[in-house]
mmCIF file of C-alpha atoms (C1' of nucleotides) in Angstrom:
data_model
loop_
_atom_site.group_PDB
_atom_site.id
_atom_site.type_symbol
_atom_site.label_atom_id
_atom_site.label_comp_id
_atom_site.label_asym_id
_atom_site.label_seq_id
_atom_site.Cartn_x
_atom_site.Cartn_y
_atom_site.Cartn_z
ATOM 1 C CA MET A 1045 30.165 -2.865 169.326
ATOM 2 C CA GLU A 1046 31.328 -5.130 172.032
ATOM 3 C CA LYS A 1047 28.331 -4.125 174.712
ATOM 4 C CA ILE A 1048 25.804 -5.229 171.939
ATOM 5 C CA LYS A 1049 28.041 -8.388 170.787
ATOM 6 C CA LYS A 1050 27.630 -9.377 174.276
ATOM 7 C CA GLU A 1051 24.111 -8.861 174.628
ATOM 8 C CA VAL A 1052 23.301 -10.804 171.414
ATOM 9 C CA GLU A 1053 25.759 -13.121 172.676
ATOM 10 C CA GLU A 1054 23.629 -13.888 175.795
ATOM 11 C CA LYS A 1055 20.300 -13.741 173.951
ATOM 12 C CA LEU A 1056 21.543 -16.815 171.923
ATOM 13 C CA ARG A 1057 22.927 -18.812 174.524
ATOM 14 C CA THR A 1058 19.137 -18.778 176.231
ATOM 15 C CA ARG A 1059 18.539 -20.871 173.403
ATOM 16 C CA ASP A 1060 22.039 -22.725 172.877
ATOM 17 C CA TYR A 1061 22.921 -20.927 169.292
ATOM 18 C CA LYS A 1062 26.631 -19.575 169.016
ATOM 19 C CA LEU A 1063 27.613 -16.579 167.790
ATOM 20 C CA THR A 1064 29.877 -17.846 165.467
ATOM 21 C CA PRO A 1065 32.184 -15.760 163.659
ATOM 22 C CA LYS A 1066 29.714 -15.494 160.264
ATOM 23 C CA ARG A 1067 26.924 -14.601 162.398
ATOM 24 C CA GLU A 1068 29.478 -11.789 163.842
ATOM 25 C CA ASP A 1069 30.181 -10.345 160.762
ATOM 26 C CA VAL A 1070 26.371 -9.628 159.620
ATOM 27 C CA LEU A 1071 25.587 -8.192 163.637
ATOM 28 C CA LYS A 1072 28.412 -5.831 162.375
ATOM 29 C CA VAL A 1073 27.147 -4.565 159.143
ATOM 30 C CA LEU A 1074 23.934 -4.313 160.736
ATOM 31 C CA ALA A 1075 24.938 -2.435 163.964
ATOM 32 C CA GLU A 1076 26.839 -0.220 161.496
ATOM 33 C CA ASN A 1077 24.179 0.907 159.430
ATOM 34 C CA LYS A 1078 21.499 1.805 161.689
ATOM 35 C CA GLY A 1079 18.619 3.202 159.950
ATOM 36 C CA LYS A 1080 19.651 1.975 156.624
ATOM 37 C CA HIS A 1081 17.175 -0.449 156.168
ATOM 38 C CA LEU A 1082 19.633 -2.630 154.136
ATOM 39 C CA SER A 1083 18.182 -5.597 152.150
ATOM 40 C CA ALA A 1084 19.661 -9.124 152.781
ATOM 41 C CA GLU A 1085 21.582 -8.676 149.231
ATOM 42 C CA GLU A 1086 23.014 -5.413 150.749
ATOM 43 C CA ILE A 1087 23.680 -6.806 153.552
ATOM 44 C CA TYR A 1088 25.402 -10.203 152.285
ATOM 45 C CA ASN A 1089 27.249 -7.723 150.022
ATOM 46 C CA LEU A 1090 28.642 -6.001 152.708
ATOM 47 C CA VAL A 1091 29.769 -8.660 154.926
ATOM 48 C CA LYS A 1092 31.636 -10.297 151.865
ATOM 49 C CA GLU A 1093 33.525 -7.095 151.997
ATOM 50 C CA LYS A 1094 35.589 -8.662 155.029
ATOM 51 C CA SER A 1095 34.419 -12.418 154.819
ATOM 52 C CA PRO A 1096 34.285 -13.329 151.105
ATOM 53 C CA ASP A 1097 33.670 -16.585 151.788
ATOM 54 C CA VAL A 1098 29.913 -16.107 153.054
ATOM 55 C CA GLY A 1099 27.308 -17.492 151.528
ATOM 56 C CA LEU A 1100 24.277 -16.022 150.880
ATOM 57 C CA ALA A 1101 22.297 -18.448 152.634
ATOM 58 C CA THR A 1102 23.962 -17.668 155.708
ATOM 59 C CA VAL A 1103 22.660 -14.070 155.734
ATOM 60 C CA TYR A 1104 19.221 -15.272 155.074
ATOM 61 C CA ARG A 1105 19.497 -17.534 157.850
ATOM 62 C CA THR A 1106 21.106 -15.525 160.173
ATOM 63 C CA LEU A 1107 18.958 -12.638 159.779
ATOM 64 C CA GLU A 1108 15.988 -15.427 160.303
ATOM 65 C CA LEU A 1109 18.109 -15.779 163.726
ATOM 66 C CA PHE A 1110 18.519 -13.077 164.856
ATOM 67 C CA MET A 1111 14.671 -11.980 164.088
ATOM 68 C CA ASN A 1112 13.675 -14.610 166.291
ATOM 69 C CA PHE A 1113 15.496 -13.003 169.139
ATOM 70 C CA ASN A 1114 13.950 -9.410 168.412
ATOM 71 C CA ILE A 1115 17.335 -8.302 167.855
ATOM 72 C CA ILE A 1116 16.443 -6.983 164.511
ATOM 73 C CA GLN A 1117 13.004 -6.723 162.744
ATOM 74 C CA SER A 1118 12.070 -6.832 159.298
ATOM 75 C CA ILE A 1119 9.800 -4.161 157.265
ATOM 76 C CA ASP A 1120 8.654 -3.942 154.166
ATOM 77 C CA PHE A 1121 8.444 -0.843 151.911
ATOM 78 C CA GLY A 1122 6.557 -2.363 149.040
ATOM 79 C CA ASP A 1123 9.695 -2.783 146.621
ATOM 80 C CA GLY A 1124 8.987 -6.384 147.184
ATOM 81 C CA ARG A 1125 12.090 -6.935 149.448
ATOM 82 C CA LYS A 1126 12.261 -7.626 153.028
ATOM 83 C CA ARG A 1127 14.486 -4.552 154.462
ATOM 84 C CA PHE A 1128 16.193 -5.055 157.801
ATOM 85 C CA GLU A 1129 16.198 -2.788 161.340
ATOM 86 C CA PHE A 1130 18.682 -3.205 163.959
ATOM 87 C CA GLY A 1131 18.086 -2.996 167.310
ATOM 88 C CA GLU A 1132 14.409 -1.484 168.463
ATOM 89 C CA THR A 1133 14.000 -3.334 171.121
ATOM 90 C CA LEU A 1134 17.724 -4.231 172.141
ATOM 91 C CA GLU A 1135 18.142 -1.022 173.981
ATOM 92 C CA GLY A 1136 14.590 0.116 174.827
ATOM 93 C CA SER A 1137 14.633 2.537 172.405
ATOM 94 C CA HIS A 1138 11.683 3.767 171.063
ATOM 95 C CA TYR A 1139 9.353 2.578 168.408
ATOM 96 C CA HIS A 1140 9.984 5.017 164.858
ATOM 97 C CA HIS A 1141 7.683 5.188 162.009
ATOM 98 C CA HIS A 1142 8.973 6.014 158.597
ATOM 99 C CA LEU A 1143 7.563 8.274 156.032
ATOM 100 C CA ILE A 1144 7.814 6.968 153.136
ATOM 101 C CA CYS A 1145 8.110 9.346 149.475
ATOM 102 C CA THR A 1146 5.836 7.560 147.193
ATOM 103 C CA GLU A 1147 7.707 9.732 144.317
ATOM 104 C CA CYS A 1148 11.455 9.497 145.091
ATOM 105 C CA GLY A 1149 11.316 6.382 147.145
ATOM 106 C CA LYS A 1150 13.436 8.179 150.125
ATOM 107 C CA ILE A 1151 12.617 7.250 153.732
ATOM 108 C CA ILE A 1152 12.168 9.547 156.717
ATOM 109 C CA GLU A 1153 12.940 8.301 160.070
ATOM 110 C CA VAL A 1154 10.237 9.360 163.110
ATOM 111 C CA ASN A 1155 11.175 9.074 166.559
ATOM 112 C CA GLU A 1156 8.239 10.135 167.958
ATOM 113 C CA ASP A 1157 5.612 7.773 169.194
ATOM 114 C CA LEU A 1158 2.295 9.031 169.704
ATOM 115 C CA LEU A 1159 0.291 5.672 169.568
ATOM 116 C CA GLU A 1160 0.126 5.257 173.137
ATOM 117 C CA GLU A 1161 -3.798 6.108 173.239
ATOM 118 C CA LEU A 1162 -4.567 4.391 170.444
ATOM 119 C CA GLU A 1163 -2.749 1.327 171.764
ATOM 120 C CA GLU A 1164 -4.781 1.430 174.686
ATOM 121 C CA ARG A 1165 -7.722 1.545 173.187
ATOM 122 C CA VAL A 1166 -7.352 -1.445 170.978
ATOM 123 C CA HIS A 1167 -5.917 -3.215 174.195
ATOM 124 C CA LYS A 1168 -9.281 -2.656 176.128
ATOM 125 C CA GLU A 1169 -11.716 -3.013 173.323
ATOM 126 C CA TYR A 1170 -10.189 -5.974 171.312
ATOM 127 C CA LYS A 1171 -8.562 -7.115 174.743
ATOM 128 C CA PHE A 1172 -5.214 -7.828 172.150
ATOM 129 C CA SER A 1173 -1.990 -7.924 174.053
ATOM 130 C CA ILE A 1174 0.448 -5.529 171.867
ATOM 131 C CA SER A 1175 3.838 -6.419 171.328
ATOM 132 C CA ASN A 1176 5.136 -4.584 168.351
ATOM 133 C CA HIS A 1177 3.475 -2.050 166.037
ATOM 134 C CA GLU A 1178 4.520 -0.915 162.504
ATOM 135 C CA LEU A 1179 3.699 2.927 161.016
ATOM 136 C CA LYS A 1180 3.915 3.810 157.648
ATOM 137 C CA ILE A 1181 2.909 7.050 156.282
ATOM 138 C CA PHE A 1182 2.860 7.328 152.212
ATOM 139 C CA GLY A 1183 2.976 10.809 150.579
ATOM 140 C CA LEU A 1184 5.698 13.243 149.133
ATOM 141 C CA CYS A 1185 8.664 15.049 150.881
ATOM 142 C CA GLU A 1186 9.753 18.405 150.647
ATOM 143 C CA GLN A 1187 11.653 18.126 147.590
ATOM 144 C CA CYS A 1188 9.043 16.322 145.642
ATOM 145 C CA LEU A 1189 6.344 18.511 146.199
ATOM 146 C CA ASN A 1190 8.296 21.202 145.403
ATOM 147 C CA LYS A 1191 9.078 19.841 142.301
ATOM 148 C CA ARG A 1192 5.312 19.777 141.350
ATOM 149 C CA ALA A 1193 4.359 22.581 142.585
ATOM 150 C CA LYS A 1194 6.541 24.207 140.336
ATOM 151 C CA ASN A 1195 5.518 22.209 137.243
ATOM 152 C CA MET B 1430 -21.766 -2.290 142.883
ATOM 153 C CA GLU B 1431 -23.557 -0.124 139.546
ATOM 154 C CA LYS B 1432 -22.408 3.024 141.788
ATOM 155 C CA ILE B 1433 -18.814 1.627 142.119
ATOM 156 C CA LYS B 1434 -18.861 0.441 138.320
ATOM 157 C CA LYS B 1435 -19.300 3.789 136.985
ATOM 158 C CA GLU B 1436 -17.147 5.729 139.492
ATOM 159 C CA VAL B 1437 -14.047 3.284 138.243
ATOM 160 C CA GLU B 1438 -14.678 3.770 134.902
ATOM 161 C CA GLU B 1439 -14.744 7.414 135.402
ATOM 162 C CA LYS B 1440 -11.499 7.481 136.679
ATOM 163 C CA LEU B 1441 -9.726 4.700 134.403
ATOM 164 C CA ARG B 1442 -11.111 6.995 131.571
ATOM 165 C CA THR B 1443 -9.429 10.147 132.817
ATOM 166 C CA ARG B 1444 -6.238 8.723 131.135
ATOM 167 C CA ASP B 1445 -7.837 6.408 128.580
ATOM 168 C CA TYR B 1446 -8.253 2.623 130.072
ATOM 169 C CA LYS B 1447 -11.003 1.322 129.985
ATOM 170 C CA LEU B 1448 -12.808 -1.225 132.607
ATOM 171 C CA THR B 1449 -13.431 -4.208 130.209
ATOM 172 C CA PRO B 1450 -15.310 -6.955 131.145
ATOM 173 C CA LYS B 1451 -12.406 -9.046 132.634
ATOM 174 C CA ARG B 1452 -11.204 -5.966 134.705
ATOM 175 C CA GLU B 1453 -14.991 -5.289 135.605
ATOM 176 C CA ASP B 1454 -15.069 -9.433 136.525
ATOM 177 C CA VAL B 1455 -11.726 -8.295 139.194
ATOM 178 C CA LEU B 1456 -13.598 -5.440 140.229
ATOM 179 C CA LYS B 1457 -16.518 -7.292 141.285
ATOM 180 C CA VAL B 1458 -14.565 -9.557 143.184
ATOM 181 C CA LEU B 1459 -12.776 -6.889 144.982
ATOM 182 C CA ALA B 1460 -16.018 -4.713 145.649
ATOM 183 C CA GLU B 1461 -17.885 -7.998 147.175
ATOM 184 C CA ASN B 1462 -15.106 -9.301 149.424
ATOM 185 C CA LYS B 1463 -14.168 -6.463 151.119
ATOM 186 C CA GLY B 1464 -12.414 -6.858 154.180
ATOM 187 C CA LYS B 1465 -10.985 -9.761 153.157
ATOM 188 C CA HIS B 1466 -7.417 -9.058 152.319
ATOM 189 C CA LEU B 1467 -7.554 -11.556 149.485
ATOM 190 C CA SER B 1468 -4.294 -12.325 147.349
ATOM 191 C CA ALA B 1469 -3.866 -12.037 143.879
ATOM 192 C CA GLU B 1470 -4.034 -15.836 143.618
ATOM 193 C CA GLU B 1471 -7.236 -15.958 145.854
ATOM 194 C CA ILE B 1472 -8.566 -13.377 143.516
ATOM 195 C CA TYR B 1473 -7.208 -15.031 140.205
ATOM 196 C CA ASN B 1474 -9.403 -17.998 141.613
ATOM 197 C CA LEU B 1475 -12.673 -16.077 142.924
ATOM 198 C CA VAL B 1476 -12.860 -14.600 139.233
ATOM 199 C CA LYS B 1477 -12.215 -17.672 137.649
ATOM 200 C CA GLU B 1478 -15.411 -19.242 139.091
ATOM 201 C CA LYS B 1479 -17.149 -16.681 136.817
ATOM 202 C CA SER B 1480 -14.960 -16.263 133.895
ATOM 203 C CA PRO B 1481 -12.948 -19.255 133.567
ATOM 204 C CA ASP B 1482 -11.170 -18.011 130.855
ATOM 205 C CA VAL B 1483 -9.019 -15.173 132.625
ATOM 206 C CA GLY B 1484 -5.524 -15.570 133.054
ATOM 207 C CA LEU B 1485 -3.546 -15.049 136.483
ATOM 208 C CA ALA B 1486 -1.210 -12.361 134.712
ATOM 209 C CA THR B 1487 -4.452 -10.548 133.915
ATOM 210 C CA VAL B 1488 -5.158 -10.405 137.039
ATOM 211 C CA TYR B 1489 -2.069 -9.239 138.323
ATOM 212 C CA ARG B 1490 -2.097 -6.517 135.636
ATOM 213 C CA THR B 1491 -5.502 -5.420 136.509
ATOM 214 C CA LEU B 1492 -4.242 -5.112 140.266
ATOM 215 C CA GLU B 1493 -1.629 -2.965 139.226
ATOM 216 C CA LEU B 1494 -4.065 -0.549 137.347
ATOM 217 C CA PHE B 1495 -6.428 -0.160 140.014
ATOM 218 C CA MET B 1496 -3.667 0.274 142.479
ATOM 219 C CA ASN B 1497 -2.147 3.027 139.740
ATOM 220 C CA PHE B 1498 -5.703 4.536 140.207
ATOM 221 C CA ASN B 1499 -5.851 4.310 144.076
ATOM 222 C CA ILE B 1500 -9.230 1.719 143.394
ATOM 223 C CA ILE B 1501 -7.403 -0.533 145.895
ATOM 224 C CA GLN B 1502 -4.294 -0.742 148.297
ATOM 225 C CA SER B 1503 -2.216 -3.317 148.753
ATOM 226 C CA ILE B 1504 -0.703 -4.523 152.617
ATOM 227 C CA ASP B 1505 1.877 -7.100 153.001
ATOM 228 C CA PHE B 1506 1.519 -8.889 156.725
ATOM 229 C CA GLY B 1507 4.698 -10.572 156.343
ATOM 230 C CA ASP B 1508 3.740 -13.983 154.712
ATOM 231 C CA GLY B 1509 5.030 -12.912 151.298
ATOM 232 C CA ARG B 1510 2.047 -12.388 149.295
ATOM 233 C CA LYS B 1511 0.742 -9.246 148.872
ATOM 234 C CA ARG B 1512 -2.956 -8.270 150.036
ATOM 235 C CA PHE B 1513 -5.681 -6.441 148.401
ATOM 236 C CA GLU B 1514 -8.175 -3.856 149.935
ATOM 237 C CA PHE B 1515 -10.536 -1.952 147.967
ATOM 238 C CA GLY B 1516 -12.050 1.163 148.414
ATOM 239 C CA GLU B 1517 -10.108 2.966 150.675
ATOM 240 C CA THR B 1518 -10.219 5.791 149.063
ATOM 241 C CA LEU B 1519 -13.228 5.584 146.713
ATOM 242 C CA GLU B 1520 -16.014 6.834 148.707
ATOM 243 C CA GLY B 1521 -13.877 8.551 152.030
ATOM 244 C CA SER B 1522 -14.836 5.407 154.343
ATOM 245 C CA HIS B 1523 -11.921 6.269 157.093
ATOM 246 C CA TYR B 1524 -8.820 4.930 157.437
ATOM 247 C CA HIS B 1525 -8.560 1.243 158.856
ATOM 248 C CA HIS B 1526 -5.516 -0.162 161.074
ATOM 249 C CA HIS B 1527 -4.883 -4.101 161.481
ATOM 250 C CA LEU B 1528 -4.464 -5.961 164.270
ATOM 251 C CA ILE B 1529 -2.167 -8.825 163.513
ATOM 252 C CA CYS B 1530 -2.205 -11.978 165.820
ATOM 253 C CA THR B 1531 1.813 -13.260 165.580
ATOM 254 C CA GLU B 1532 0.053 -16.789 166.906
ATOM 255 C CA CYS B 1533 -2.986 -17.786 164.723
ATOM 256 C CA GLY B 1534 -2.298 -15.295 161.904
ATOM 257 C CA LYS B 1535 -5.850 -13.590 162.167
ATOM 258 C CA ILE B 1536 -6.612 -10.252 161.639
ATOM 259 C CA ILE B 1537 -8.866 -7.878 162.874
ATOM 260 C CA GLU B 1538 -9.834 -4.513 161.250
ATOM 261 C CA VAL B 1539 -9.455 -1.419 163.528
ATOM 262 C CA ASN B 1540 -11.894 1.338 162.369
ATOM 263 C CA GLU B 1541 -10.961 3.951 164.168
ATOM 264 C CA ASP B 1542 -8.322 6.820 163.339
ATOM 265 C CA LEU B 1543 -6.464 8.357 166.160
ATOM 266 C CA LEU B 1544 -3.546 9.136 163.890
ATOM 267 C CA GLU B 1545 -4.306 13.198 163.164
ATOM 268 C CA GLU B 1546 -2.344 14.672 165.927
ATOM 269 C CA LEU B 1547 0.676 12.544 164.794
ATOM 270 C CA GLU B 1548 0.479 13.554 160.693
ATOM 271 C CA GLU B 1549 -0.028 17.131 162.049
ATOM 272 C CA ARG B 1550 3.366 17.158 163.435
ATOM 273 C CA VAL B 1551 4.621 15.132 160.711
ATOM 274 C CA HIS B 1552 3.334 17.351 158.589
ATOM 275 C CA LYS B 1553 4.939 20.564 160.262
ATOM 276 C CA GLU B 1554 8.097 18.979 161.143
ATOM 277 C CA TYR B 1555 8.906 17.482 158.477
ATOM 278 C CA LYS B 1556 6.765 19.287 155.540
ATOM 279 C CA PHE B 1557 5.687 15.699 154.218
ATOM 280 C CA SER B 1558 2.518 16.054 152.079
ATOM 281 C CA ILE B 1559 0.245 12.963 153.710
ATOM 282 C CA SER B 1560 -1.579 10.810 151.360
ATOM 283 C CA ASN B 1561 -1.924 7.567 153.111
ATOM 284 C CA HIS B 1562 -0.527 5.402 155.897
ATOM 285 C CA GLU B 1563 -0.581 1.996 156.833
ATOM 286 C CA LEU B 1564 -0.746 0.818 161.073
ATOM 287 C CA LYS B 1565 -0.217 -2.708 161.402
ATOM 288 C CA ILE B 1566 -0.358 -3.340 165.479
ATOM 289 C CA PHE B 1567 1.716 -7.054 166.139
ATOM 290 C CA GLY B 1568 0.626 -9.050 169.145
ATOM 291 C CA LEU B 1569 -1.835 -11.654 170.809
ATOM 292 C CA CYS B 1570 -5.709 -12.229 170.194
ATOM 293 C CA GLU B 1571 -7.301 -13.067 172.928
ATOM 294 C CA GLN B 1572 -8.120 -16.479 172.364
ATOM 295 C CA CYS B 1573 -4.246 -17.341 171.852
ATOM 296 C CA LEU B 1574 -3.803 -15.282 174.895
ATOM 297 C CA ASN B 1575 -6.005 -17.513 176.618
ATOM 298 C CA LYS B 1576 -4.709 -20.143 175.445
ATOM 299 C CA ARG B 1577 -1.272 -19.064 177.016
ATOM 300 C CA ALA B 1578 -2.557 -18.488 180.113
ATOM 301 C CA LYS B 1579 -3.551 -22.289 180.298
ATOM 302 C CA ASN B 1580 -0.497 -23.272 179.749
ATOM 303 C "C1'" DC C 1030 -7.717 -0.112 111.051
ATOM 304 C "C1'" DT C 1031 -5.336 0.627 115.595
ATOM 305 C "C1'" DA C 1032 -4.084 0.556 119.684
ATOM 306 C "C1'" DT C 1033 -5.247 -1.779 123.997
ATOM 307 C "C1'" DG C 1034 -6.130 -5.812 126.699
ATOM 308 C "C1'" DT C 1035 -5.234 -10.565 127.167
ATOM 309 C "C1'" DG C 1036 -3.657 -15.808 127.982
ATOM 310 C "C1'" DC C 1037 0.202 -18.561 127.979
ATOM 311 C "C1'" DA C 1038 4.664 -19.994 129.177
ATOM 312 C "C1'" DA C 1039 8.721 -18.626 129.911
ATOM 313 C "C1'" DA C 1040 11.476 -15.479 132.880
ATOM 314 C "C1'" DT C 1041 12.275 -13.097 137.220
ATOM 315 C "C1'" DC C 1042 13.106 -12.264 141.788
ATOM 316 C "C1'" DC C 1043 13.602 -12.768 146.458
ATOM 317 C "C1'" DT C 1044 13.904 -16.523 149.631
ATOM 318 C "C1'" DT C 1045 14.332 -21.488 151.337
ATOM 319 C "C1'" DT C 1046 15.618 -25.922 151.320
ATOM 320 C "C1'" DG C 1047 19.033 -30.256 150.836
ATOM 321 C "C1'" DC C 1048 23.032 -32.149 151.420
ATOM 322 C "C1'" DA C 1049 27.667 -32.875 152.010
ATOM 323 C "C1'" DA C 1050 31.880 -30.666 153.927
ATOM 324 C "C1'" DT C 1051 33.379 -28.293 158.126
ATOM 325 C "C1'" DC C 1052 33.217 -26.456 162.728
ATOM 326 C "C1'" DC C 1053 33.197 -26.610 167.536
ATOM 327 C "C1'" DA C 1054 32.044 -27.925 172.299
ATOM 328 C "C1'" DT D 543 32.482 -37.561 168.121
ATOM 329 C "C1'" DG D 544 28.201 -35.424 167.240
ATOM 330 C "C1'" DG D 545 25.138 -31.472 166.626
ATOM 331 C "C1'" DA D 546 25.035 -27.144 164.539
ATOM 332 C "C1'" DT D 547 26.800 -24.343 160.800
ATOM 333 C "C1'" DT D 548 27.672 -23.423 156.278
ATOM 334 C "C1'" DG D 549 28.681 -23.409 151.298
ATOM 335 C "C1'" DC D 550 26.559 -24.302 146.739
ATOM 336 C "C1'" DA D 551 23.218 -25.371 143.801
ATOM 337 C "C1'" DA D 552 18.952 -26.600 142.780
ATOM 338 C "C1'" DA D 553 14.049 -25.604 144.422
ATOM 339 C "C1'" DG D 554 10.260 -22.671 145.537
ATOM 340 C "C1'" DG D 555 6.623 -19.452 145.156
ATOM 341 C "C1'" DA D 556 5.161 -14.909 143.782
ATOM 342 C "C1'" DT D 557 5.152 -11.384 140.422
ATOM 343 C "C1'" DT D 558 6.462 -9.719 135.613
ATOM 344 C "C1'" DT D 559 7.072 -9.971 131.002
ATOM 345 C "C1'" DG D 560 7.304 -11.255 125.322
ATOM 346 C "C1'" DC D 561 4.400 -12.368 122.362
ATOM 347 C "C1'" DA D 562 0.664 -13.498 119.174
ATOM 348 C "C1'" DC D 563 -3.510 -13.165 118.983
ATOM 349 C "C1'" DA D 564 -7.992 -11.282 120.329
ATOM 350 C "C1'" DT D 565 -11.437 -7.135 120.910
ATOM 351 C "C1'" DA D 566 -13.215 -2.673 121.714
ATOM 352 C "C1'" DG D 567 -13.757 1.699 119.973
#
DNA sequence: CTATGTGCAAATCCTTTGCAATCCA
DNA sequence: TGGATTGCAAAGGATTTGCACATAG
């Protein structure tokens, strides 16, 4: 956490933003809930547990700030609200993909990246300079598939 | 168009829904604007040109209906509104991907599918039964890249 | 005739914004 | 002190819903 804090602090400072106590609270919640895909409101509720005087607007503003610095990324699983992921690019971790069960809504993370070849082609054919990608795979998870088989 | 209409009509009839005139108008707009990624409101405006008495709610309801039957799919490019695509699965056309320019917002379609290998792995490792996928690649398009180079 | 489909307006949900107060370098 | 940050409440925008009327089979 200390390391993360330092890293974020430095990033922000490059454009004269501060890692204020409120922002740090948001950061902490994000860091402690990696892989959970929290929504803004869920983050807000978690932050409130420790800083009850935080406002939802501040959380939104902080999330936007972190997004601008690529500290977090947002994904939309189609349920009408954005969800936030921490640290994909911060520590050189791989891109990862999401399996979304269309029955129960479960989300499984896949930590493999097999898109290099595709990206290569895209780059050459379209002269498109890739900075990021997002792959969502929809279908049925093992449990839901089994349930269906029984009926 | 006639063929499409028949196909949709049949699909709907399997669960006792009708392809009413209003719904047909929506379908027509969708079919005539393939690859345009229209939002609900854009569709509404186009439908109104021919049927000025439609309501926005009907368009939304129709889109939801079509979604349930996999006649259309929705994508979110991160601008806060859903966009709708017609006929991906209807006529066995390939999946396609989207390149999204983070500078000018342009969207380029890529009609190649190189995800078979990845899907194979996902299927085996996670016992996940894939029905669809959605790949968004973010970056800079040729023009925006060139502009940047000049500055 | 009865269930389904529809328009309108109101309601809802998530997110953003205006503004006055607060904080911090 | 002065600009950045914040909380609150209000505004905003996309989508959904309630309800009375219209329509199709």
